[in-house]
Coordinates of C-alpha atoms in Angstrom, one line a residue:
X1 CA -12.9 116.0 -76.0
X2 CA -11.5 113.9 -78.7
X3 CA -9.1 111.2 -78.6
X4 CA -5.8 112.6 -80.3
X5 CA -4.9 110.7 -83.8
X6 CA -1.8 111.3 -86.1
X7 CA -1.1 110.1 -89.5
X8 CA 2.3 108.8 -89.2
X9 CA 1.1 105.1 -88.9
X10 CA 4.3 104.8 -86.5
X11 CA 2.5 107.1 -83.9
X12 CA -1.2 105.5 -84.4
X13 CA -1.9 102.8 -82.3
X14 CA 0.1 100.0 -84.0
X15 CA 1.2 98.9 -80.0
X16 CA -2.1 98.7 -79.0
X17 CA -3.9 97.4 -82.1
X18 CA -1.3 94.3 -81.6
X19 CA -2.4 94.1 -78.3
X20 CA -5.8 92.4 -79.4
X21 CA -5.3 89.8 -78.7
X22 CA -3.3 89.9 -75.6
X23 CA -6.4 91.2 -74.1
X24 CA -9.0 89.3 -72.4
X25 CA -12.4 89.5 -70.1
X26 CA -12.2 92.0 -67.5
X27 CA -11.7 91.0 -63.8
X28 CA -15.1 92.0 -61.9
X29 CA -14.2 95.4 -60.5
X30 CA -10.5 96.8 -62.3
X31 CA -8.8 98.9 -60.6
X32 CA -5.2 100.2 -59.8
X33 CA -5.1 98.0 -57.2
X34 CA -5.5 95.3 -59.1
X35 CA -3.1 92.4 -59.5
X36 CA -1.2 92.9 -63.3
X37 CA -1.4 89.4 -63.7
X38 CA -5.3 89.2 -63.0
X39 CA -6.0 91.6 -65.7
X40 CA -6.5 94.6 -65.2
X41 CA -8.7 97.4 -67.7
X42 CA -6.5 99.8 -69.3
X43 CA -5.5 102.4 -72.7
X44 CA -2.2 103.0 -74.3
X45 CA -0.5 106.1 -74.4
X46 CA 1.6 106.0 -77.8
X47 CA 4.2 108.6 -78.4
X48 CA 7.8 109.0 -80.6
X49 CA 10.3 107.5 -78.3
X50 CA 12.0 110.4 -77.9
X51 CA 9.8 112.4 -76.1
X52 CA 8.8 109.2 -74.5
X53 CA 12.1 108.7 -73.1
X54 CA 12.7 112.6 -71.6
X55 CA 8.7 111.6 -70.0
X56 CA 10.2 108.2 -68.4
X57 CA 12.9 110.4 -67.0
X58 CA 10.7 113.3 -65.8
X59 CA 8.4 111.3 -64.2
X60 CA 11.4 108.8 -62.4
X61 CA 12.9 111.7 -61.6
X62 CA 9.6 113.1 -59.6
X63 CA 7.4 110.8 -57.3
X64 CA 8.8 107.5 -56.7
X65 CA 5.8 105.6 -58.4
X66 CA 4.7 107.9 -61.0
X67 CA 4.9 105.8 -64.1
X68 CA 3.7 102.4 -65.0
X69 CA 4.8 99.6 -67.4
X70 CA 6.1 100.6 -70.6
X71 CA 6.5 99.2 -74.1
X72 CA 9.2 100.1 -76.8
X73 CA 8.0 99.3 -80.0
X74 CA 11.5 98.8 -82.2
X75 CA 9.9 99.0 -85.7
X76 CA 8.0 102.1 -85.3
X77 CA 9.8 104.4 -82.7
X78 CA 7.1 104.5 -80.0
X79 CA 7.1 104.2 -76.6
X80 CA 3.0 102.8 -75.4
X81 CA 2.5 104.2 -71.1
X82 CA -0.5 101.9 -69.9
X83 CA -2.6 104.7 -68.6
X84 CA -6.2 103.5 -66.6
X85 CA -9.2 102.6 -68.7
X86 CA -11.3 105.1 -69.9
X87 CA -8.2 107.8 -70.6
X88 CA -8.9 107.6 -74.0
X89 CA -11.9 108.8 -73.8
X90 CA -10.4 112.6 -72.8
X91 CA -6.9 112.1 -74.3
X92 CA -6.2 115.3 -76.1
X93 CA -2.3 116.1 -75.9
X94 CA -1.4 116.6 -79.8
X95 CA 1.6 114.2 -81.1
X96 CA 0.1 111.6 -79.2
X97 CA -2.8 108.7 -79.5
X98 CA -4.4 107.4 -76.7
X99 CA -6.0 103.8 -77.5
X100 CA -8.9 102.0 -75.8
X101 CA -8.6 98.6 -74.5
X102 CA -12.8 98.1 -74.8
X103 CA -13.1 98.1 -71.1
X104 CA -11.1 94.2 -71.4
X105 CA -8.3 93.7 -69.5
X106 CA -4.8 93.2 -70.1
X107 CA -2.9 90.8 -68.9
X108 CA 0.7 92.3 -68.2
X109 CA 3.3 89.1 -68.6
X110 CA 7.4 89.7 -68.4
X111 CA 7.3 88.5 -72.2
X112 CA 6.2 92.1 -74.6
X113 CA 2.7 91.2 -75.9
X114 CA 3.5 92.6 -79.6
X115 CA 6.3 91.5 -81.4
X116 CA 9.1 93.5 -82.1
X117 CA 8.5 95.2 -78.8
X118 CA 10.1 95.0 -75.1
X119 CA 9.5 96.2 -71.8
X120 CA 11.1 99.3 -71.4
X121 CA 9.8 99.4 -67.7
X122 CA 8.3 95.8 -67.2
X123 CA 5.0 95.1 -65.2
X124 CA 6.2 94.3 -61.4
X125 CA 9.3 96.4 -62.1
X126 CA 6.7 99.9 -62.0
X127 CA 3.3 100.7 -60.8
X128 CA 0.1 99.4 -62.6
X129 CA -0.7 102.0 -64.6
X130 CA 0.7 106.0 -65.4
X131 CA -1.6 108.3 -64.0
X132 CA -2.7 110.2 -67.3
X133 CA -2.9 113.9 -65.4
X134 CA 0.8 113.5 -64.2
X135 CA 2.1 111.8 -68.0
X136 CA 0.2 114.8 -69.6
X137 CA 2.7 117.1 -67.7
X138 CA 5.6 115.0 -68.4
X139 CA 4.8 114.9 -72.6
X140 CA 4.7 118.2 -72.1
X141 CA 7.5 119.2 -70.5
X142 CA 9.3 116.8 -72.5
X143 CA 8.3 118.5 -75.9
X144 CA 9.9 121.7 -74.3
X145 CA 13.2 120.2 -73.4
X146 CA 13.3 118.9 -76.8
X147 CA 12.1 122.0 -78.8
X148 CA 14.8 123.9 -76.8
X149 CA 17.4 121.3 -77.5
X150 CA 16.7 121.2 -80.7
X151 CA 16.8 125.3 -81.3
X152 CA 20.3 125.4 -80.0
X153 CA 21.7 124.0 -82.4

């Protein structure tokens, strides 16, 4: 599988190509249960905030932890899910881009790491990371709601 890319150089990676240098060595073994602060491997999801937003409501709605830190990026309408690393490497959901980190981890501070972004869901406020099977469902659910929203008018 491909990783998914747009054109709209809102919806390509400009969260996560700002995250450079936010990033740094990987602890010894990432993993979900590692501490945010120690730095843990992960990709960005980057979709239009709207759809974002129904997706942070789906998924709040559902299982208790089901999504991870999230960053709105003001300038360019996107909402970034921190997703586990290696996600991009089978991220294929259309209207979306799914950015490698390099395998270097991120270190997830209360201050947004690009600026011209916030925390929509800060790290410590949600879990690690999304779990990319269940954020797949919730993109795509969300693109229904708003497809049918957008028919009745």
């Amino acid at each position: 599988m491909e990783t998914s890319q747009s054109n709209d150089p809102c919806t390509s990676p400009s969260l996560s190509s700002s995250l450079s240098p936010s990033l740094s060595s990987p602890s010894p073994s990432p993993s979900p249960s590692s501490s945010a602060a120690g730095g843990t491997a992960c990709d960005l999801v980057t979709v239009p905030t709207r759809q974002g937003l129904e997706a942070v409501d789906i998924l709040r709605r559902g299982a208790a932890d089901a999504v991870g830190p999230v960053l709105h990026d003001d300038g360019c309408g996107t909402l970034g899910f921190l997703v586990p690393a290696g996600t991009a490497a089978g991220w294929d959901l259309p209207g979306s881009t799914c950015t490698e980190t390099n395998g270097r981890g991120l270190r997830l501070n209360p201050e947004p790491p690009v600026e011209g972004s916030d925390w929509l869901l800060p790290p410590g406020e949600a879990d690690l990371a999304t779990d990319p099977v269940v954020l797949r469902r919730a993109l795509g659910e969300a693109a229904r709601l708003i497809e049918a929203a957008d028919n009745c008018r």
